[in-house]
Coordinates of N, CA and C in Angstrom, one line a residue:
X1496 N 82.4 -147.1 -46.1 CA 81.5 -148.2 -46.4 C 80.2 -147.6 -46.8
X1497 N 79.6 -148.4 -48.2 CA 78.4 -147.6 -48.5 C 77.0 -148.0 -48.3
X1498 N 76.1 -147.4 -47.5 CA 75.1 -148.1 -46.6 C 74.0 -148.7 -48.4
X1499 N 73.7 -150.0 -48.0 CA 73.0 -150.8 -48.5 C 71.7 -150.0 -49.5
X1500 N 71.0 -149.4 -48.2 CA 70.2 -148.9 -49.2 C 70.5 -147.6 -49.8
X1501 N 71.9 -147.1 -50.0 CA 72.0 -146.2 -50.9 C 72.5 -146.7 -52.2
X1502 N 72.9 -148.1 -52.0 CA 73.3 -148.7 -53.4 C 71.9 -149.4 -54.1
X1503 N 70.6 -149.7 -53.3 CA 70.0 -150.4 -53.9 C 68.8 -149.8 -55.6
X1504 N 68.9 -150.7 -56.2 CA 68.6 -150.0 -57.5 C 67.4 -149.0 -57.7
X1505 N 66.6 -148.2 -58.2 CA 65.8 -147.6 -58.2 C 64.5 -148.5 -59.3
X1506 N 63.4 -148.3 -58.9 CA 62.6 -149.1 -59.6 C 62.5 -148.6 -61.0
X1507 N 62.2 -149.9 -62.3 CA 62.5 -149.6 -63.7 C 61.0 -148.7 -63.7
X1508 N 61.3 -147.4 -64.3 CA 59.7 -146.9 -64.8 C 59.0 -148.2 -65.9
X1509 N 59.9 -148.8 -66.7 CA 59.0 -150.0 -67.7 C 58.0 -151.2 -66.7
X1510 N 58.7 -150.9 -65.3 CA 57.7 -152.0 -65.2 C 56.2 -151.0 -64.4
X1511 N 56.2 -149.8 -64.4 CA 54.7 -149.0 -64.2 C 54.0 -148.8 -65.6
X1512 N 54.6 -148.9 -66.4 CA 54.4 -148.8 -67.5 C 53.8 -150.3 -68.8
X1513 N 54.6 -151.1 -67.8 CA 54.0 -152.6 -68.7 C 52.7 -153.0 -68.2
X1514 N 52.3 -152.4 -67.4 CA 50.9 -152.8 -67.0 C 50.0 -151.7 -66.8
X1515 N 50.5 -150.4 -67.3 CA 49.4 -149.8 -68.0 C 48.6 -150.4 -69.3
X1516 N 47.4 -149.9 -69.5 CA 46.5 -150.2 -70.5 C 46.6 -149.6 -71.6
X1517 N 45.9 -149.6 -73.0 CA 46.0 -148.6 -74.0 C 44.7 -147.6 -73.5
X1518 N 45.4 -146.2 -73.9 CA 44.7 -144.9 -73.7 C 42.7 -145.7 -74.2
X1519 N 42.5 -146.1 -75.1 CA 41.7 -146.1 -75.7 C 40.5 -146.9 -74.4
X1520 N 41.3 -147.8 -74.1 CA 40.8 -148.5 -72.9 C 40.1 -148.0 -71.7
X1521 N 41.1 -146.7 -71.3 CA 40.7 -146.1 -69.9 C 39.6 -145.0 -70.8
X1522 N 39.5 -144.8 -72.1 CA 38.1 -144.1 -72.4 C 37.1 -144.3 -72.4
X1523 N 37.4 -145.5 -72.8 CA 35.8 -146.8 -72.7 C 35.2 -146.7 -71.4
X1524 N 36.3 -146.9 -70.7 CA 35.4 -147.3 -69.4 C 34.7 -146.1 -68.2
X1525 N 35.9 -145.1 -69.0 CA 35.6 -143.6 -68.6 C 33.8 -143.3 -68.8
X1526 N 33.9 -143.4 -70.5 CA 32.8 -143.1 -71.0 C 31.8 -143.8 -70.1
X1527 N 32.3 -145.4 -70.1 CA 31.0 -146.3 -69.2 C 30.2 -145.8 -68.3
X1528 N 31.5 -145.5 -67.3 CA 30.8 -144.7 -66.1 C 30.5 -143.1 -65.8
X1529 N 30.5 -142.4 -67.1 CA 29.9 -141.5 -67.1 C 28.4 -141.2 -67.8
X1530 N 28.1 -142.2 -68.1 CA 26.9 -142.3 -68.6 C 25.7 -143.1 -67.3
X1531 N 26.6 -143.4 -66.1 CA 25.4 -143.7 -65.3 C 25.2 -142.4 -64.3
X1532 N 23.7 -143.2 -64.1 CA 23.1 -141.9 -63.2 C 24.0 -141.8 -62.0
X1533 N 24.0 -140.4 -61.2 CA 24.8 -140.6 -60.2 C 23.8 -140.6 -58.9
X1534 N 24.6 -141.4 -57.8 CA 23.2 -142.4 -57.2 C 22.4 -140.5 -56.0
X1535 N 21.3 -141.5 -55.9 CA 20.8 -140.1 -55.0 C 20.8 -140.2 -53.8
X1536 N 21.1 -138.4 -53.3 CA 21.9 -138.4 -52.0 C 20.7 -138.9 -50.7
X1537 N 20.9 -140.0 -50.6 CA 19.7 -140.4 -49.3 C 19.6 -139.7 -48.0
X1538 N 18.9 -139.1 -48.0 CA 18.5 -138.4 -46.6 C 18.9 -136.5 -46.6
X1539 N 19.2 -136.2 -48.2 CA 19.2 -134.8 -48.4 C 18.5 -134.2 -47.9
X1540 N 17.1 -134.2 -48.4 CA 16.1 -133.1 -48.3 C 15.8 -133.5 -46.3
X1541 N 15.9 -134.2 -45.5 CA 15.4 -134.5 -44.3 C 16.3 -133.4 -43.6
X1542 N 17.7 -133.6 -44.2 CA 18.7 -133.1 -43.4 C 18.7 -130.9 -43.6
X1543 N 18.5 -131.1 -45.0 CA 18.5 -129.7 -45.5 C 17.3 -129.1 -44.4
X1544 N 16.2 -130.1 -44.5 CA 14.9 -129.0 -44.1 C 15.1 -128.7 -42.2
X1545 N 16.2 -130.0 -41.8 CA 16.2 -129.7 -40.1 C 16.9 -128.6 -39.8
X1546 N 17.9 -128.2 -41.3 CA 18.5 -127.2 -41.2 C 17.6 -125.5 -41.2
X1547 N 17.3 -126.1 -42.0 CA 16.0 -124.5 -42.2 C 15.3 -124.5 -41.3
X1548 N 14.7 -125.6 -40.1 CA 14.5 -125.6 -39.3 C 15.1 -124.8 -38.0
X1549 N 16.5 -125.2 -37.5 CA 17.4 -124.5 -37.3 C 17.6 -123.4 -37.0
X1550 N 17.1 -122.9 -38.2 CA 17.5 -120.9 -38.3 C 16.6 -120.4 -37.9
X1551 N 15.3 -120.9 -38.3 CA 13.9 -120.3 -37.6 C 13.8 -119.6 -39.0
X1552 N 14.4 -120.0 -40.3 CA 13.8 -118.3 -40.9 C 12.6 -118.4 -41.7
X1553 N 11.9 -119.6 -42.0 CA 10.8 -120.0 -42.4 C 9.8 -121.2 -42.0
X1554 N 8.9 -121.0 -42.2 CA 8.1 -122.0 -41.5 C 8.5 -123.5 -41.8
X1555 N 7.4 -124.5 -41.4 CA 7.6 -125.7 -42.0 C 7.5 -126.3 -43.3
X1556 N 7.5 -127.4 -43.6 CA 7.2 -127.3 -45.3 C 6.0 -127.6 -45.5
X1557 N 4.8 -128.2 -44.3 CA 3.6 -128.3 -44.8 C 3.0 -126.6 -44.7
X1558 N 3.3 -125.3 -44.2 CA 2.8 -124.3 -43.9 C 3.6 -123.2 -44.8
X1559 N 3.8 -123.4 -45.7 CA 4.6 -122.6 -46.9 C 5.7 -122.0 -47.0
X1560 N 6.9 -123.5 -47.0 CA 8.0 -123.4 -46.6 C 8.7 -123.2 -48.2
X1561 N 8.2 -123.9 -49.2 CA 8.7 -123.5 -50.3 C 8.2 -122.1 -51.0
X1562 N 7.3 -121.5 -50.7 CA 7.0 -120.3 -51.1 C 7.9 -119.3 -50.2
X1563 N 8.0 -119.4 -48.8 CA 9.1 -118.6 -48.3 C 10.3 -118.6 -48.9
X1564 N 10.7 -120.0 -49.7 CA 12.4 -119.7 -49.6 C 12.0 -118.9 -51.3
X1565 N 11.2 -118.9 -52.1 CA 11.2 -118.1 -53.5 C 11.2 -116.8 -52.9
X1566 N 10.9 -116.4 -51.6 CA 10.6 -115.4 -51.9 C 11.7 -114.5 -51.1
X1567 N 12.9 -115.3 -50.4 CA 13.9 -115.2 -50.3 C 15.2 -115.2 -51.6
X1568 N 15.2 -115.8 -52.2 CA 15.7 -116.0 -53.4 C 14.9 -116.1 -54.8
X1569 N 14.0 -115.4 -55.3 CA 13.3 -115.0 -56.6 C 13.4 -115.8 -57.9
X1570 N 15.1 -116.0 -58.0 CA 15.5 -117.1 -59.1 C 15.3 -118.1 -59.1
X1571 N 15.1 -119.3 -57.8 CA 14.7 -120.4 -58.2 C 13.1 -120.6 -58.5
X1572 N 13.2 -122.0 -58.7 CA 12.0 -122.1 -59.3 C 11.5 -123.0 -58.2
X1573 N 9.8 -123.0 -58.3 CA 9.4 -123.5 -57.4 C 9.7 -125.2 -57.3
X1574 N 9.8 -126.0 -58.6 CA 9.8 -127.3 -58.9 C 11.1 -127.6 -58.1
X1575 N 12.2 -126.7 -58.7 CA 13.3 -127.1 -57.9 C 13.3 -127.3 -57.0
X1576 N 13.1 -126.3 -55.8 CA 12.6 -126.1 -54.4 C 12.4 -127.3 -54.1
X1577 N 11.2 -127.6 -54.6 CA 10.1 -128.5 -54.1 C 11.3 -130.3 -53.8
X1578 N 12.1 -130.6 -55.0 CA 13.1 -131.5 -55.1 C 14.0 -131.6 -54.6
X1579 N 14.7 -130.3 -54.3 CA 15.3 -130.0 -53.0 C 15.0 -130.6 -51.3
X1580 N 13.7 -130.2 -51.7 CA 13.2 -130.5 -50.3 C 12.6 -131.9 -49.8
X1581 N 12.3 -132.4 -51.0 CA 11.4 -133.2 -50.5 C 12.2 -134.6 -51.2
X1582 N 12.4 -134.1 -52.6 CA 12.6 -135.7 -53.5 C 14.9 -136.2 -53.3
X1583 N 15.4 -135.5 -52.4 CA 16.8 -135.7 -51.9 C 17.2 -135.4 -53.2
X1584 N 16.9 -134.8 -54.0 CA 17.8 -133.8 -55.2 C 18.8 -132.7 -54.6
X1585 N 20.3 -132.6 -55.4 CA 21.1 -131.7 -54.7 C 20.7 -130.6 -55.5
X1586 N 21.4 -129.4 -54.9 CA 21.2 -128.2 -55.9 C 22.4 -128.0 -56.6
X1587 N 22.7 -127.2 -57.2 CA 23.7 -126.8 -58.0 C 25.3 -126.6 -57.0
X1588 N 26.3 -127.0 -57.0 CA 26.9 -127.0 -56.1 C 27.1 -125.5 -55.3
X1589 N 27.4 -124.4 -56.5 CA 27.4 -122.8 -56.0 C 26.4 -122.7 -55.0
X1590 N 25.0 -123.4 -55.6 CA 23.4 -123.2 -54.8 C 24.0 -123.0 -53.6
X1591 N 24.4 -124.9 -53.6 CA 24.4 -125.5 -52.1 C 25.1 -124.6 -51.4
X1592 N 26.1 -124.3 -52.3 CA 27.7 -123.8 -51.1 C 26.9 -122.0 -50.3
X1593 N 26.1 -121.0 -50.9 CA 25.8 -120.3 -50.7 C 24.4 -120.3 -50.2
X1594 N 24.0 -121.3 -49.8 CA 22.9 -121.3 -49.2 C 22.8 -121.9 -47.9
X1595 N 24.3 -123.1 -47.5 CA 24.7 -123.2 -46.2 C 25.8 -122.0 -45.3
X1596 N 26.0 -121.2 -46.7 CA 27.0 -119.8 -45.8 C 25.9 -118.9 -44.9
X1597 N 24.4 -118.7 -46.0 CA 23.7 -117.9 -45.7 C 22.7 -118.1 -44.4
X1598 N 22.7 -119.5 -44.4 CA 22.2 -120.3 -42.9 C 22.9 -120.3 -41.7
X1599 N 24.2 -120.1 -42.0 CA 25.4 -120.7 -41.1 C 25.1 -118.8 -40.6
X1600 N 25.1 -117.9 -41.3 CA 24.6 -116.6 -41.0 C 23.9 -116.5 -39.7
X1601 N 22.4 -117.2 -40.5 CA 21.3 -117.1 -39.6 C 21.2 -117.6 -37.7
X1602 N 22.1 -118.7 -38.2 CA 22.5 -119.5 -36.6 C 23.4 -118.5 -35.7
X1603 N 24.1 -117.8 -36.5 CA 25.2 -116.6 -35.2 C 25.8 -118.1 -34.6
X1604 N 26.7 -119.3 -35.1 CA 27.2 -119.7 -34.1 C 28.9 -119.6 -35.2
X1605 N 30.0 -120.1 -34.5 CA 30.9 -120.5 -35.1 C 31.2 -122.2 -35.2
X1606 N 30.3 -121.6 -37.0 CA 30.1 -123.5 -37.5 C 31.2 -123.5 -39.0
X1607 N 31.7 -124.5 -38.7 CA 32.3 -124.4 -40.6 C 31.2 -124.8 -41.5
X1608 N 30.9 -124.1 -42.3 CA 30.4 -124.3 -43.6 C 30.7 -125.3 -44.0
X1609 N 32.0 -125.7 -44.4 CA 32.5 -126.8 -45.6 C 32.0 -128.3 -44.3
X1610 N 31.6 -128.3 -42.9 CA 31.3 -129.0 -42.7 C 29.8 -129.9 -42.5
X1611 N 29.3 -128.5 -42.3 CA 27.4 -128.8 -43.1 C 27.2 -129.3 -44.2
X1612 N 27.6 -128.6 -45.1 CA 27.8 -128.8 -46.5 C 28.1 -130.4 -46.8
X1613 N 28.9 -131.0 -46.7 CA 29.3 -132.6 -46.1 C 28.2 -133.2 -45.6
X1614 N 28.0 -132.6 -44.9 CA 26.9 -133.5 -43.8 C 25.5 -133.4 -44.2
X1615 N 24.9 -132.4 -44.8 CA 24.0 -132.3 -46.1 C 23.9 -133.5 -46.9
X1616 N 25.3 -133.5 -47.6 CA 25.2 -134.5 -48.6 C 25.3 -135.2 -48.4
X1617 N 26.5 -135.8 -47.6 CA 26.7 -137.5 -47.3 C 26.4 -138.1 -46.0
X1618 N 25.4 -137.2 -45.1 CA 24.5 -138.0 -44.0 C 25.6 -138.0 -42.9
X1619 N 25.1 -138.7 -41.8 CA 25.7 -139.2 -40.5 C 26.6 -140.4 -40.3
X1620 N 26.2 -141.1 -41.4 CA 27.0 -142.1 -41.9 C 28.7 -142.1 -42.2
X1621 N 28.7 -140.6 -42.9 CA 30.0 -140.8 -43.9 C 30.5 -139.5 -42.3
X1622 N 30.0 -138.4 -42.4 CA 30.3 -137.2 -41.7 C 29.5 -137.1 -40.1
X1623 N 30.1 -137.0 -39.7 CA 29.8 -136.7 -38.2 C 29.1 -135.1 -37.6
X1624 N 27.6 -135.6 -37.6 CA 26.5 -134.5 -37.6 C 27.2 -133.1 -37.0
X1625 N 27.4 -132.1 -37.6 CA 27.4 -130.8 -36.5 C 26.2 -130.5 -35.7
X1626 N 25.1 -130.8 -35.9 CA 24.2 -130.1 -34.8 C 24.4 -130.3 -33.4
X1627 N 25.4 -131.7 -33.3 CA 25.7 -131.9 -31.8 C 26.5 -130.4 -31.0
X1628 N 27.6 -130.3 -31.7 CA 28.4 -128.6 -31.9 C 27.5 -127.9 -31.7
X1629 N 26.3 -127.9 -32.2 CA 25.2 -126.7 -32.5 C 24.5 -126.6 -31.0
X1630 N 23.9 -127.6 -30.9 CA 22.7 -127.4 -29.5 C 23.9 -128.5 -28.6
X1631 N 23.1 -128.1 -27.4 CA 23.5 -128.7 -26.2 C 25.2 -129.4 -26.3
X1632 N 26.2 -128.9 -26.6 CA 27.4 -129.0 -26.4 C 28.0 -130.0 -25.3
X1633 N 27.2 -129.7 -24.3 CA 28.2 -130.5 -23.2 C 26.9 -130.7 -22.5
X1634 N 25.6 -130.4 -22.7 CA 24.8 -130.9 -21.8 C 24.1 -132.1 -21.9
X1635 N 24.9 -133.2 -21.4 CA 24.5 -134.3 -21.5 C 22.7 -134.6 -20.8
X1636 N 23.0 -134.1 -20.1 CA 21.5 -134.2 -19.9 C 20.2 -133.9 -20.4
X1637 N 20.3 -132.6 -21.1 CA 19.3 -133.0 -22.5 C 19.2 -133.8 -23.4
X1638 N 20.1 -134.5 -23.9 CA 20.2 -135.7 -24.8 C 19.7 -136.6 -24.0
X1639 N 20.0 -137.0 -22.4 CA 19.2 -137.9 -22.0 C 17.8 -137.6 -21.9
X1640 N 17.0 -136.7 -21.7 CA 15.9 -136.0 -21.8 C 15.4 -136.2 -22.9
X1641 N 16.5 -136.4 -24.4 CA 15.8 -136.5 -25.7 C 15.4 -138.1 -26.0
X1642 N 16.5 -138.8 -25.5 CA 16.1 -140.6 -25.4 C 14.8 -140.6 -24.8
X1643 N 14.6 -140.3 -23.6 CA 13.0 -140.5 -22.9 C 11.9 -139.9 -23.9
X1644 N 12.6 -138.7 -24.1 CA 10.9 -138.3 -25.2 C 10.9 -139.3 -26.2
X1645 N 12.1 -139.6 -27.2 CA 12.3 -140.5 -28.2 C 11.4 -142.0 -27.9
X1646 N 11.3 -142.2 -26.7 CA 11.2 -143.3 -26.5 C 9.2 -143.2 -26.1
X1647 N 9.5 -142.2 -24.9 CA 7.9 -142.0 -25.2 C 6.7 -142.4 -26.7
X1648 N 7.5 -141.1 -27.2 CA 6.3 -141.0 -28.3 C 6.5 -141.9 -29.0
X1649 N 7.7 -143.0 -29.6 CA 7.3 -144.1 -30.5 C 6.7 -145.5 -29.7
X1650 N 6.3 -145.3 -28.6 CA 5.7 -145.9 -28.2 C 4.6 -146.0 -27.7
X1651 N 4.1 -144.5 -27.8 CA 3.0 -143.8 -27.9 C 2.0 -144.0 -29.4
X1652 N 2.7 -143.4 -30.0 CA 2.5 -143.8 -31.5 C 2.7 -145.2 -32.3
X1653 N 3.2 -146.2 -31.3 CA 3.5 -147.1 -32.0 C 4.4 -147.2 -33.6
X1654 N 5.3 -146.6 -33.4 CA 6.3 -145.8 -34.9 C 7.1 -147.5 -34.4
X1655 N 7.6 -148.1 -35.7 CA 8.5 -149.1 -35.7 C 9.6 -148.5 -36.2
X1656 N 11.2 -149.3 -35.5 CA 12.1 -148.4 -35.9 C 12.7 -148.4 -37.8
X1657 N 11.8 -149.3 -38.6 CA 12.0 -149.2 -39.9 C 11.2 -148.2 -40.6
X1658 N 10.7 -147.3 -39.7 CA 9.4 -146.4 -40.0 C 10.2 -144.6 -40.3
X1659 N 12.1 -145.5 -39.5 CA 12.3 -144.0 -39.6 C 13.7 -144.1 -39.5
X1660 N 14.9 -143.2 -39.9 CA 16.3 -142.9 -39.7 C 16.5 -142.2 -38.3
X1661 N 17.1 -143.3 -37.1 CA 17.0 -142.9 -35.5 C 18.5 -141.3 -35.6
X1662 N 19.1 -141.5 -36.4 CA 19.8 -140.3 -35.8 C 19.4 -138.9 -36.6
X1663 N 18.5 -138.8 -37.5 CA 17.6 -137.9 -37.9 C 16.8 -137.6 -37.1
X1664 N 15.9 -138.6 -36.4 CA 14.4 -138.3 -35.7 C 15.4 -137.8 -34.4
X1665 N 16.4 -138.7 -34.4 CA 16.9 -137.9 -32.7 C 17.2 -136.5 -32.5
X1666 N 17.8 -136.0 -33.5 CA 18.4 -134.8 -33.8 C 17.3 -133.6 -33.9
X1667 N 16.1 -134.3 -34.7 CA 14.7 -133.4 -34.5 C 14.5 -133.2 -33.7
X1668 N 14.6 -133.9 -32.7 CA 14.1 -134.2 -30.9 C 15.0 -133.0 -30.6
X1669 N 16.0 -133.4 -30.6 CA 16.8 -131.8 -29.8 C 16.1 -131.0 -30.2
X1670 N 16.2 -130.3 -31.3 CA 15.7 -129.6 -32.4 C 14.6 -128.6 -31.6
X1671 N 13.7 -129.0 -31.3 CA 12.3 -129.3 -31.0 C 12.4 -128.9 -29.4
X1672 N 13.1 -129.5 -28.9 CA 13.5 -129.0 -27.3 C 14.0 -127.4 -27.2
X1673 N 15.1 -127.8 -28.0 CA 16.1 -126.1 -27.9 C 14.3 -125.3 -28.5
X1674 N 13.6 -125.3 -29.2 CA 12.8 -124.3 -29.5 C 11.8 -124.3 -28.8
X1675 N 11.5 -125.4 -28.0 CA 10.2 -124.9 -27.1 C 10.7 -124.8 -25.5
X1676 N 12.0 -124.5 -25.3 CA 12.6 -124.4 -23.9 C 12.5 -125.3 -22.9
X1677 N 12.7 -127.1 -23.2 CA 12.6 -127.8 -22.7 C 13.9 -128.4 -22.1
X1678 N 14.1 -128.1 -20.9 CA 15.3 -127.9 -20.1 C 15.4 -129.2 -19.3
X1679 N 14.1 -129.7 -18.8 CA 13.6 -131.0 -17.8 C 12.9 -131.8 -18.3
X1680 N 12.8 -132.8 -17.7 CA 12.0 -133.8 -18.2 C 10.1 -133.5 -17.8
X1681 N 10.4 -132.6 -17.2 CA 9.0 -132.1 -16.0 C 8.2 -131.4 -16.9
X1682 N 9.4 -130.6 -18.4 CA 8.9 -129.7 -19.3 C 8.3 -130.2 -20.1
X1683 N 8.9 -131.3 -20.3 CA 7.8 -131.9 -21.3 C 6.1 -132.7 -20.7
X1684 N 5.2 -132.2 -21.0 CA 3.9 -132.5 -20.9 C 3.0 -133.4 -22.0
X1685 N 1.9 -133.8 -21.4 CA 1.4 -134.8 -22.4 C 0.5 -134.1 -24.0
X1686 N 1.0 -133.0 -23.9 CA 0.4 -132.3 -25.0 C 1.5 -131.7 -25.6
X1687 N 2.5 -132.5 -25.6 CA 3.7 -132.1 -26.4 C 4.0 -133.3 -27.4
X1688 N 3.1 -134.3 -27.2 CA 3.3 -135.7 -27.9 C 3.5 -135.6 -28.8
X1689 N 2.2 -135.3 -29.9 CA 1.4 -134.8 -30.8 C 2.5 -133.7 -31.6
X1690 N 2.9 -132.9 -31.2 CA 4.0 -132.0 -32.1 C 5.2 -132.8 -32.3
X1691 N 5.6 -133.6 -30.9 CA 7.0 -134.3 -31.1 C 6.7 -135.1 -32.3
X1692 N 5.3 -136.0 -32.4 CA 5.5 -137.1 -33.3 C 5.6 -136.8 -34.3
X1693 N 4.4 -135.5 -34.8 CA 4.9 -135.0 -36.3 C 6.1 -133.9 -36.9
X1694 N 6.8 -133.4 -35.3 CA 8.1 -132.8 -35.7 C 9.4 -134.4 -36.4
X1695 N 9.4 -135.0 -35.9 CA 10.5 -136.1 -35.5 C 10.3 -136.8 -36.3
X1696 N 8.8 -137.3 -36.8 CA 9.0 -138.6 -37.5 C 7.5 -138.1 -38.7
X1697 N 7.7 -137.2 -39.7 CA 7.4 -136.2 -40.6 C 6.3 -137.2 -41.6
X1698 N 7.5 -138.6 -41.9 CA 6.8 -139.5 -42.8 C 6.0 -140.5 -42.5
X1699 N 6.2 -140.6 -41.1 CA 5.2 -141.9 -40.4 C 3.4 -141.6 -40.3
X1700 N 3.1 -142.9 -40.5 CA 2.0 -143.1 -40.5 C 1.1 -143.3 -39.6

């Protein structure tokens, strides 16, 4: 007896084929959409600079953070830098790819590259941040420690939350902890405000 679906017919290629288009068609449209701009990566330069942050290997960007990286790498130019950092321009992809290997260096941890790189470009949204991986791993309790200061200083400062991207400014907040050895809540003091506000929330007013 011959099982059913070994007799059933195989699909006609004419019918993948009758509803293809003429070549000329898929050029048009090819062309269409290569002539639009390609959209800009939202929240690049925030995420790049928490990263240079990160490594410690240069200062901030208001204290001559683009003259440090030229003077790490000679060939770029300062304009670029500057668009990199500030205006969410990508770099050349090679750039990018060799300039998260040479971070991922700086950190001494075991991070994938191809996953920063991602997260660079397409935010918290699309890819799931590594700096969690990075700092406090399992210590839940500094992220609770980072909610309270989070919470402090925009309310300190009065920062509204359309003033800012919360899983950016939170991530600063760690950031910011892991570098000034804030283990407790006890560690943080009222003259740490003032740095948190302008580490965390860079563009607020």
């Amino acid at each position: 007896m011959t099982d059913s679906t070994d007799s059933a017919p195989a699909p006609a290629p004419a019918a993948a084929s009758a509803q293809r288009r003429p070549p000329a068609e898929y050029a048009a449209q090819y062309r269409a959409l290569a002539g639009q701009q390609a959209p800009t990566a939202l929240g690049f330069s925030a995420r790049l600079n928490m990263l240079w942050d990160l490594s410690g290997a240069v200062p901030p960007l208001a204290e001559g953070r683009v003259i440090s990286l030229l003077a790490i790498n000679p060939q770029w130019r300062e304009a670029e830098v500057r668009s990199w950092l500030q205006k969410d321009v990508l770099p050349p992809r090679e750039e990018l790819t060799t300039m998260v290997r040479f971070l991922m260096s700086l950190l001494g941890e075991h991070q994938d590259p191809r996953h920063w790189e991602a997260f660079l470009v397409y935010g918290p949204g699309v890819v799931s941040s590594p700096v969690d991986h990075l700092l406090y791993r399992e210590d839940h309790g500094r992220r609770e420690i980072a909610t309270l200061i989070f919470a402090q200083v925009t309310d300190r400062y009065r920062i509204p939350p359309s003033a800012y991207d919360a899983e950016e400014a939170f991530q600063r907040c760690l950031t910011l902890m892991y570098r000034l050895n804030i283990y407790e809540l006890g560690d943080f003091q009222s003259g740490h405000l003032e740095p948190f506000r302008n580490f965390m929330f860079p563009h607020a007013e």
